[in-house]
Every structure is written in C-alpha cells, then in structure tokens.
mmCIF file of N, CA and C in Angstrom:
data_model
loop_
_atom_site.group_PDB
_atom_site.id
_atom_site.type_symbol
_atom_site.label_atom_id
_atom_site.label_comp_id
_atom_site.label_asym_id
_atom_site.label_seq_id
_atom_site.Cartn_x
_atom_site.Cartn_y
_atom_site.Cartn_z
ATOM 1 N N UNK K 1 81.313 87.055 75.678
ATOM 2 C CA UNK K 1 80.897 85.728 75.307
ATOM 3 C C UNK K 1 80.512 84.899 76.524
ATOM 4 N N UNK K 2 80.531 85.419 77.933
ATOM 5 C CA UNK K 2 79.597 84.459 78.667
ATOM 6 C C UNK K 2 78.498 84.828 79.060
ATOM 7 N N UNK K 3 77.996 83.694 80.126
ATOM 8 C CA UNK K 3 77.106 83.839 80.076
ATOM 9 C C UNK K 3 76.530 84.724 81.500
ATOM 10 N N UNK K 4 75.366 85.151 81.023
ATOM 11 C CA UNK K 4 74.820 86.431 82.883
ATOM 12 C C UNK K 4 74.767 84.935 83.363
ATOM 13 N N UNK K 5 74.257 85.849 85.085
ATOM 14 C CA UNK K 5 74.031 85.234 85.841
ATOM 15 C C UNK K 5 72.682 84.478 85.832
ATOM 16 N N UNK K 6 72.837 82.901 85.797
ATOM 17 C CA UNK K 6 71.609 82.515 85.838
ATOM 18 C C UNK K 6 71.279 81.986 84.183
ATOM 19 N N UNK K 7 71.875 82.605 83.140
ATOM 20 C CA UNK K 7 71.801 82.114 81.749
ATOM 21 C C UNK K 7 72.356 81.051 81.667
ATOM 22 N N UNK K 8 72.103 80.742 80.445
ATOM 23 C CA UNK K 8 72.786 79.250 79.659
ATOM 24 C C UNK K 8 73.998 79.388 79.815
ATOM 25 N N UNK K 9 74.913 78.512 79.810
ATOM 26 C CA UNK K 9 76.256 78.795 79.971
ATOM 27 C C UNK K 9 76.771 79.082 78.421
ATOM 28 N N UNK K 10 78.156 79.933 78.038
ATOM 29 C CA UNK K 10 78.744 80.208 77.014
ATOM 30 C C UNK K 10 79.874 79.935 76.983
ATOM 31 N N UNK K 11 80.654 80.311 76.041
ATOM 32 C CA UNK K 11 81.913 80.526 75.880
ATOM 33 C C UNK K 11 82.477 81.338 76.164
ATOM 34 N N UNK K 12 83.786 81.335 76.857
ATOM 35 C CA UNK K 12 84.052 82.651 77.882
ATOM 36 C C UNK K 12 86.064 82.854 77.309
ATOM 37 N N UNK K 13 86.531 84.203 76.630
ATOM 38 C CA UNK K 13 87.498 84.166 76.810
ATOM 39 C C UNK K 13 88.186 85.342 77.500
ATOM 40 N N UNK K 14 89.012 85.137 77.906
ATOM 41 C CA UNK K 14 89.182 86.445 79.352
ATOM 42 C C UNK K 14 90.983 86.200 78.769
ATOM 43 N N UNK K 15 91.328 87.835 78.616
ATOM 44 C CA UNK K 15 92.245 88.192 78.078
ATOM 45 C C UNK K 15 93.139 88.417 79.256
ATOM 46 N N UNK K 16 94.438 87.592 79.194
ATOM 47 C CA UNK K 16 95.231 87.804 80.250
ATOM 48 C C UNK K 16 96.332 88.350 80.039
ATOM 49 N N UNK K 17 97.208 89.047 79.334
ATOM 50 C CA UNK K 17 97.793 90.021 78.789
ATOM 51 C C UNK K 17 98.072 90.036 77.675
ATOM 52 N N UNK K 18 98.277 91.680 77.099
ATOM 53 C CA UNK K 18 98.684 92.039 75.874
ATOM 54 C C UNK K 18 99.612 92.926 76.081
ATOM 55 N N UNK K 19 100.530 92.863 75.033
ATOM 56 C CA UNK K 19 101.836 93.145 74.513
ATOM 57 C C UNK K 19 102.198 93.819 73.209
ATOM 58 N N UNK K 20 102.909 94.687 73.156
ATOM 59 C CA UNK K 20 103.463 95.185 71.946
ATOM 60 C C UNK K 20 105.008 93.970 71.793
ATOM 61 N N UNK K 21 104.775 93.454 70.178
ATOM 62 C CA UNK K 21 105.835 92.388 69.994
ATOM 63 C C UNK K 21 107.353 92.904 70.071
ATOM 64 N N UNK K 22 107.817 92.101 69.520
ATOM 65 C CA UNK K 22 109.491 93.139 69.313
ATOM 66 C C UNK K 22 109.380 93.567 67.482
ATOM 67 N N UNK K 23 108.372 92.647 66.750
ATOM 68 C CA UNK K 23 108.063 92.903 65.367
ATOM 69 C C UNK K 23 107.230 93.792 65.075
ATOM 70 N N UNK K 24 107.493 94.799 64.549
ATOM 71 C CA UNK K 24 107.067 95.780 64.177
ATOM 72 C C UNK K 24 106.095 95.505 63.590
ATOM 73 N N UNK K 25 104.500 96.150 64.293
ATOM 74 C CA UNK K 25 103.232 96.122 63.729
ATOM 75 C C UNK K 25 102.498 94.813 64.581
ATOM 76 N N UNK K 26 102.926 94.325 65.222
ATOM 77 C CA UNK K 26 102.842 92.735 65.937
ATOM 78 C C UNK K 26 102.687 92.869 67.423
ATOM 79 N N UNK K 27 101.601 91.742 67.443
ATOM 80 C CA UNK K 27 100.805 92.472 69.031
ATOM 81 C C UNK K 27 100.753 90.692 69.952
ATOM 82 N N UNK K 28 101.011 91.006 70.786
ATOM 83 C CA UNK K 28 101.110 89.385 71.709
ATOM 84 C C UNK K 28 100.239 89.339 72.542
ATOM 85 N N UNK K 29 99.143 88.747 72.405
ATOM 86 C CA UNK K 29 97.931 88.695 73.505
ATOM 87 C C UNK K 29 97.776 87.244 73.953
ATOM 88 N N UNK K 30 97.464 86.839 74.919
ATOM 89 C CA UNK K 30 97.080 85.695 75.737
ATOM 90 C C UNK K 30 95.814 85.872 76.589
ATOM 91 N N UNK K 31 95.000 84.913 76.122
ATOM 92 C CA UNK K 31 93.799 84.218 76.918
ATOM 93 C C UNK K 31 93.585 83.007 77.357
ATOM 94 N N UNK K 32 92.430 82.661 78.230
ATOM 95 C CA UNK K 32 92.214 81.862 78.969
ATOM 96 C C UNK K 32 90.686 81.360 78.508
ATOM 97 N N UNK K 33 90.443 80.467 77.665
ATOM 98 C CA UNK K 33 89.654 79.950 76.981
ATOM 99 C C UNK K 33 88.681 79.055 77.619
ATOM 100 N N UNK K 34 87.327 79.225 77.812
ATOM 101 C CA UNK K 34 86.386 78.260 78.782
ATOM 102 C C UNK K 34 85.551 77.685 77.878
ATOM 103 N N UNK K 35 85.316 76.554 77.354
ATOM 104 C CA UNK K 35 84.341 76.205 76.581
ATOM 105 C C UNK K 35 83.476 74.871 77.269
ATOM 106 N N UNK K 36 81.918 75.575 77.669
ATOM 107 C CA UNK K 36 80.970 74.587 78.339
ATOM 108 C C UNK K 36 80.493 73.315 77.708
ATOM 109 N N UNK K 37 80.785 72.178 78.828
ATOM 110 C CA UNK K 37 80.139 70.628 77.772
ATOM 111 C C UNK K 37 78.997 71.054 76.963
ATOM 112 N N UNK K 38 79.414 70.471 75.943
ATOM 113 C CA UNK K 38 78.484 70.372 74.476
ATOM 114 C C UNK K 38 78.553 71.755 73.974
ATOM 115 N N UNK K 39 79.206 72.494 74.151
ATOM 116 C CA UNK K 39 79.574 73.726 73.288
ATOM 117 C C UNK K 39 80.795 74.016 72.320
ATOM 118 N N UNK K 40 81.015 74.910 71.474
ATOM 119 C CA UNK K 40 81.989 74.993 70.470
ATOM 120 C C UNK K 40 82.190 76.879 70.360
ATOM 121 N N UNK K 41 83.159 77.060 69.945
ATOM 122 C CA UNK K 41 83.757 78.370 69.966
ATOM 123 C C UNK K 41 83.621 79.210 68.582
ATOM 124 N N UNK K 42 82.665 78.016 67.689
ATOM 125 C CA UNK K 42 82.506 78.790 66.424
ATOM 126 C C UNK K 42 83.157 79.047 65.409
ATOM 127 N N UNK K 43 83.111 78.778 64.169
ATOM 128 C CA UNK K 43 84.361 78.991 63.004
ATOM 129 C C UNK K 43 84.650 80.344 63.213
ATOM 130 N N UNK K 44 85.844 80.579 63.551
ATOM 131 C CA UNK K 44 86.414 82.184 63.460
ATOM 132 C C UNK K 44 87.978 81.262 63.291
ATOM 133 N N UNK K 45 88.463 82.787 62.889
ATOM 134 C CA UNK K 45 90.234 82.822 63.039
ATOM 135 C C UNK K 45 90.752 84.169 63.214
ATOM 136 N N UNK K 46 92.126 83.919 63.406
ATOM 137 C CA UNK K 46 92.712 85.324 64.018
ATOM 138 C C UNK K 46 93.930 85.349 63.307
ATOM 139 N N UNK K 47 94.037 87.199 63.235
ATOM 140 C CA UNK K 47 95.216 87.744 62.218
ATOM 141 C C UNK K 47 96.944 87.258 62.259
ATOM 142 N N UNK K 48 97.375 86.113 63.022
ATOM 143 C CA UNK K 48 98.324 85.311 63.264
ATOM 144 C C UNK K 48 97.839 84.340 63.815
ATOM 145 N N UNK K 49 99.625 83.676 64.455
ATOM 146 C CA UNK K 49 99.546 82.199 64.838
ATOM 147 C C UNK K 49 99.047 82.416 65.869
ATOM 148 N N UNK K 50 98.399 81.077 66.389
ATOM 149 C CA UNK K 50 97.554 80.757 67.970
ATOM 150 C C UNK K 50 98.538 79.958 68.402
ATOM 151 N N UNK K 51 99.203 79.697 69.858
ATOM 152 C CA UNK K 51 99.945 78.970 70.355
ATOM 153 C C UNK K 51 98.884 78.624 71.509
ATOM 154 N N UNK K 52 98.908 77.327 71.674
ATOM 155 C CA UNK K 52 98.083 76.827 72.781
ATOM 156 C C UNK K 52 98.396 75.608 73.589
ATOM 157 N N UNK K 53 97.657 75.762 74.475
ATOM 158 C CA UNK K 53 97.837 74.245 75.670
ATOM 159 C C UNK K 53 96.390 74.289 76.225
ATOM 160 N N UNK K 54 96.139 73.017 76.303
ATOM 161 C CA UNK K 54 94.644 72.665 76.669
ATOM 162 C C UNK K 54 95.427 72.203 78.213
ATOM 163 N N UNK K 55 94.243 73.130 78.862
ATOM 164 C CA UNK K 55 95.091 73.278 80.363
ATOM 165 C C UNK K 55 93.669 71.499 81.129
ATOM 166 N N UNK K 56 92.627 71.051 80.902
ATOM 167 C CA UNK K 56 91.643 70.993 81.367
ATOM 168 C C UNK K 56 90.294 70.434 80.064
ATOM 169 N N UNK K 57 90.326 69.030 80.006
ATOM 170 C CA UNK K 57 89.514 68.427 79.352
ATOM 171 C C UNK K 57 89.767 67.999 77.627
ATOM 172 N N UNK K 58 88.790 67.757 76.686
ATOM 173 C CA UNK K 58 89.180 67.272 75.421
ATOM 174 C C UNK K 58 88.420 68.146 74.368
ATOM 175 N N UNK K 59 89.206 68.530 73.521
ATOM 176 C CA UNK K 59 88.544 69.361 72.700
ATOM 177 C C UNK K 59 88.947 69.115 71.277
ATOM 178 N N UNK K 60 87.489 68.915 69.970
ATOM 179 C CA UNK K 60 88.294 68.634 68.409
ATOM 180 C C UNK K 60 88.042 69.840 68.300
ATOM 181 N N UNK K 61 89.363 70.382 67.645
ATOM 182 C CA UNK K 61 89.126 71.444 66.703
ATOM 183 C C UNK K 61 88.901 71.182 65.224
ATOM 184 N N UNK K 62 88.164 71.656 65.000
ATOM 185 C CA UNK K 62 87.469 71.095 63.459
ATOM 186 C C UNK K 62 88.368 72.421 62.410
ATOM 187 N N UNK K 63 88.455 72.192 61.738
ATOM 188 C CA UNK K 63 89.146 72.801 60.553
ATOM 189 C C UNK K 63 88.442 73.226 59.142
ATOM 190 N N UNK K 64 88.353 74.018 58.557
ATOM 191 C CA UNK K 64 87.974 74.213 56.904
ATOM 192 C C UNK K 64 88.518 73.208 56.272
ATOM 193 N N UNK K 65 90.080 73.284 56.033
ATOM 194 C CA UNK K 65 91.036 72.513 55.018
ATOM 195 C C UNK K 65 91.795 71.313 55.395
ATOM 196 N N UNK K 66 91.291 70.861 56.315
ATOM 197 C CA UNK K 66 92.394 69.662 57.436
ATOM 198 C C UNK K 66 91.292 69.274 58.173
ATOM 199 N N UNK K 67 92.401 67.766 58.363
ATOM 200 C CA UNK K 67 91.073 67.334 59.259
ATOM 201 C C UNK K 67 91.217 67.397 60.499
ATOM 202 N N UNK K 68 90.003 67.235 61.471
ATOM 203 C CA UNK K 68 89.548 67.760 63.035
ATOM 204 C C UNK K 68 90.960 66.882 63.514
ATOM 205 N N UNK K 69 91.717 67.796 64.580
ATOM 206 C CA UNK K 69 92.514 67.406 65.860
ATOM 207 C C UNK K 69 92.263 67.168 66.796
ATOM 208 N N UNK K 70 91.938 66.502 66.930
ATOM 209 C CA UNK K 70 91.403 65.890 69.092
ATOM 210 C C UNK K 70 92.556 66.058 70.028
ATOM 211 N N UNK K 71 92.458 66.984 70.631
ATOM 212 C CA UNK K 71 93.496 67.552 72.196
ATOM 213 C C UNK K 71 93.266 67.474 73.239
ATOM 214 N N UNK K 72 94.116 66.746 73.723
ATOM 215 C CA UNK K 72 93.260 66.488 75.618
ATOM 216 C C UNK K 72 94.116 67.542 76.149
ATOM 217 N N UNK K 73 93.846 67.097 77.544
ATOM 218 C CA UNK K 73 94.416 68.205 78.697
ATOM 219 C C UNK K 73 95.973 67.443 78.838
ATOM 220 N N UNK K 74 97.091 68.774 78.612
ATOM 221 C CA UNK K 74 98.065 68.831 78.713
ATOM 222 C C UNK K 74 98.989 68.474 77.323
ATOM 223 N N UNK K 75 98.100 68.944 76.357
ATOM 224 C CA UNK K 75 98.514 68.803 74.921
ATOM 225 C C UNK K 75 98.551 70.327 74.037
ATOM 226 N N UNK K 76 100.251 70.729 73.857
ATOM 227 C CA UNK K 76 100.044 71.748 72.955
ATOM 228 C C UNK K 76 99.428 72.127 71.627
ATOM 229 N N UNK K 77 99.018 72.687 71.440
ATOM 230 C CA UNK K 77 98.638 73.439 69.753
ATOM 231 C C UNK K 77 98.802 74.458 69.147
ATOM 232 N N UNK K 78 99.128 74.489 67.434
ATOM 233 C CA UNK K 78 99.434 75.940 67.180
ATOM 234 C C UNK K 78 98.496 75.789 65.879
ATOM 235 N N UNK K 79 97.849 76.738 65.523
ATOM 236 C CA UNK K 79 97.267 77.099 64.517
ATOM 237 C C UNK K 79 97.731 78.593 63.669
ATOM 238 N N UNK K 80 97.664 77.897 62.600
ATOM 239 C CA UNK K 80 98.420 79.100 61.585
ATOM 240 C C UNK K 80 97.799 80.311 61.656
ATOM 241 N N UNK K 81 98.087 81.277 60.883
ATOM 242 C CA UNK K 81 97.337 83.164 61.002
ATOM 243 C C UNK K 81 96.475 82.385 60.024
ATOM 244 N N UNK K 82 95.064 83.008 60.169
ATOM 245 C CA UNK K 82 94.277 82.513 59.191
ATOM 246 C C UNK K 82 93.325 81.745 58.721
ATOM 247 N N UNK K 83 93.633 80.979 59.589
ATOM 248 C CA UNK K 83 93.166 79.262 59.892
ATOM 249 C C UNK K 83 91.760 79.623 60.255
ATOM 250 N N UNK K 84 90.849 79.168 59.402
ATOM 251 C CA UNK K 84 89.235 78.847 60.176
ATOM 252 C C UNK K 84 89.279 77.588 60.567
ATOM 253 N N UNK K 85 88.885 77.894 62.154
ATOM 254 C CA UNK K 85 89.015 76.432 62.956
ATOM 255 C C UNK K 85 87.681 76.752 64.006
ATOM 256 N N UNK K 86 87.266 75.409 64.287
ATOM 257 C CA UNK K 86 85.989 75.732 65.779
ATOM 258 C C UNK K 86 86.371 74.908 66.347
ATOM 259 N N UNK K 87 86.503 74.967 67.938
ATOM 260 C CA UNK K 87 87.010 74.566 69.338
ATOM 261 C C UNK K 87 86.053 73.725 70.080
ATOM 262 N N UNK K 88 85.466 72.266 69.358
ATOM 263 C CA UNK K 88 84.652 71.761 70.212
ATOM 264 C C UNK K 88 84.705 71.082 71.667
ATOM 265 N N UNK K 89 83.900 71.271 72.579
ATOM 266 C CA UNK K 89 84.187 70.766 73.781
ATOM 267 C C UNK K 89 83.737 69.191 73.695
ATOM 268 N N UNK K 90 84.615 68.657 73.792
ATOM 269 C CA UNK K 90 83.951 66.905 73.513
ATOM 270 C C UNK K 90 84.032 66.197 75.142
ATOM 271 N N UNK K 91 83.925 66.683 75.642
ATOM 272 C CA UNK K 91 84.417 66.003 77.472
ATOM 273 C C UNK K 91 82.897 65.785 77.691
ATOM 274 N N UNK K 92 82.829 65.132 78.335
ATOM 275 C CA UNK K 92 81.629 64.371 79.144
ATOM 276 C C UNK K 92 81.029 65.490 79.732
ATOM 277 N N UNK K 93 81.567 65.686 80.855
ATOM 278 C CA UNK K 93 81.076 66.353 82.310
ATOM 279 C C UNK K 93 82.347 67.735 82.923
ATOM 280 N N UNK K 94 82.683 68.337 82.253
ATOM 281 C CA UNK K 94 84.016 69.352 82.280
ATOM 282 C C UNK K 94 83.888 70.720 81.219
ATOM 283 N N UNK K 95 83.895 71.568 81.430
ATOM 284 C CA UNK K 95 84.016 72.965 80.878
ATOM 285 C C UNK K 95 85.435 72.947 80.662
ATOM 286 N N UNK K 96 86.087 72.708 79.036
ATOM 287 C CA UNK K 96 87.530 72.847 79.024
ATOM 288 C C UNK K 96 87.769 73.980 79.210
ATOM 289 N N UNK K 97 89.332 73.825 79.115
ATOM 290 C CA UNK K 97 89.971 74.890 79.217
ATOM 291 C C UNK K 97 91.252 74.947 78.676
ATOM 292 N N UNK K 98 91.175 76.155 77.956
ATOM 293 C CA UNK K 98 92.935 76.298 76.838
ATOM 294 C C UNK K 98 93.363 77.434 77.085
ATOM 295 N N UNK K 99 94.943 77.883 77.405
ATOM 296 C CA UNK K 99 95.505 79.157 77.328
ATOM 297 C C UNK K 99 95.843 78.975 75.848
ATOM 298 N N UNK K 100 95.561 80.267 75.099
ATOM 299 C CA UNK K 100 96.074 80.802 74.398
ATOM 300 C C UNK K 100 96.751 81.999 73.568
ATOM 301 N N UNK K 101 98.383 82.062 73.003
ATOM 302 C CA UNK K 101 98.732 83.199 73.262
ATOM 303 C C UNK K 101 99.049 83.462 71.793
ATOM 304 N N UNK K 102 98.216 84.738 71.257
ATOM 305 C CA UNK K 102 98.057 85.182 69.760
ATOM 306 C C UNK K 102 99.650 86.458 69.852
ATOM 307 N N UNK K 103 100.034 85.713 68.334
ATOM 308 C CA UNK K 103 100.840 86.740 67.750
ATOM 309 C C UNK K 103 100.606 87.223 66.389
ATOM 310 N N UNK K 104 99.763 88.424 66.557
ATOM 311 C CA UNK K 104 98.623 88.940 65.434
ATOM 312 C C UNK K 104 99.242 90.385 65.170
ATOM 313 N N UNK K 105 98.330 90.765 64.208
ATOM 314 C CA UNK K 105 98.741 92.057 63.222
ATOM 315 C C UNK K 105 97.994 93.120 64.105
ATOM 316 N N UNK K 106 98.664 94.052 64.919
ATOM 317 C CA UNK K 106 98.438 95.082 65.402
ATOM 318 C C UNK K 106 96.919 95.755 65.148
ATOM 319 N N UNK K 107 96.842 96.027 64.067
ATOM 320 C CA UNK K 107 95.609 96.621 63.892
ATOM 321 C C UNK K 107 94.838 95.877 63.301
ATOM 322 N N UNK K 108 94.355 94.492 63.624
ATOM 323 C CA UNK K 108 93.490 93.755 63.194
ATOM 324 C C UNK K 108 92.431 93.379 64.428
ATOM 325 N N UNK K 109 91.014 92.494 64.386
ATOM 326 C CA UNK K 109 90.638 92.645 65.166
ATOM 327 C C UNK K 109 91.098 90.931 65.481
ATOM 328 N N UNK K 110 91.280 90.643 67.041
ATOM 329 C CA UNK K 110 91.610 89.102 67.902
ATOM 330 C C UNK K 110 90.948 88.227 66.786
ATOM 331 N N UNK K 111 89.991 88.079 66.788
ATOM 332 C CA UNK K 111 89.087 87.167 66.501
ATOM 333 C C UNK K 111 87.798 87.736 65.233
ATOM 334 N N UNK K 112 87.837 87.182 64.116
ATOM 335 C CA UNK K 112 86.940 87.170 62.833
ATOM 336 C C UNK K 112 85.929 86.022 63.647
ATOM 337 N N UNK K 113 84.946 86.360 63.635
ATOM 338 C CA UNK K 113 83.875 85.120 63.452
ATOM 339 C C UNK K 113 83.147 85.080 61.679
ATOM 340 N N UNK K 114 83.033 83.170 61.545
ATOM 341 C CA UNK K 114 82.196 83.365 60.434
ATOM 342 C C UNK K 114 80.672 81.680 60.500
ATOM 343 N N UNK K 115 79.970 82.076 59.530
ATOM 344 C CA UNK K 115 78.989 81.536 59.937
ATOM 345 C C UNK K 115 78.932 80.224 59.396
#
C-alpha cells in the first residue's frame, strides 16, 4: 500500500510483529499505520479487535453503524472484530500515524477491504 519512489503518496502499513496468541486459533499482529494528508485507509475491517494509539496527527474514523470518532495524537482506540471503519487523515500538513495491534482469527486474512 505505498507508494514507489517518486509516486503519489499512499497508505502505508508495515507490520511490526506477529504472534501466536495464548487462545487457541488467535493470532496477535501489530502495525505501524501511515496515512498521507487528505488520504483515508478505506472501508475494510479485520477478523478481531483493533487496539490502537494515534502516535502523530488527527484522524476520523468513519464507521458503517456509529458515528465518525475524531482521534488526535496520543489518543487510544479499539474497534470491535468486524467493524467496517475508514481511517481518515484530517491534519492539515502531517502524514498520521497509528500503532495498531490486531487480535484476529488465525486463518483469516489482516484486513477485508470493501468498496
């Protein structure tokens, strides 16, 4: 999801470890989430909960069934297994940035995108 050298900028998530859980079938992965001013991460969701901290700028996450959350930098978040949500970058002049650490169903894939 980023971008070559010299392209438009993208959305970039860079997987910083994964884990077998202590729950059987249950997988613990953590990333490092880059989303460029005026960009969004797209309605997707993932096969568990998202635990997060916006390390770096303001971001609404927009929701299907709830309404949009606005998170600045140094504000946790958790989103349920399931959840279609998109990660907008609302900051002025800043490429946010969120760690986030998935506790998902082993054999599912991180991330569903939908349109």
């Amino acid at each position: 999801m980023a971008s070559d050298s010299g392209g438009a900028p993208s959305v970039k998530r860079t997987e910083l470890q994964r884990h077998p859980a202590s729950a059987p079938g249950r997988l613990i992965v953590q990333t490092l989430f880059e989303i460029p001013v005026g960009l969004a991460s797209g309605r997707h969701s993932h096969p568990g909960e998202e635990v997060g901290y916006l390390i770096r700028g303001t971001v609404d996450m927009e929701f299907d069934d709830r309404p949009t959350l606005t998170i600045h930098a140094g504000e946790p978040f958790l989103i349920p297994p399931r959840t279609i949500h998109n990660a907008r970058n609302v900051t002025d002049d800043t490429t946010t940035m969120m760690l986030s650490t998935y506790v998902v169903e082993a054999d599912e894939p991180l991330v569903t995108q939908y349109p």
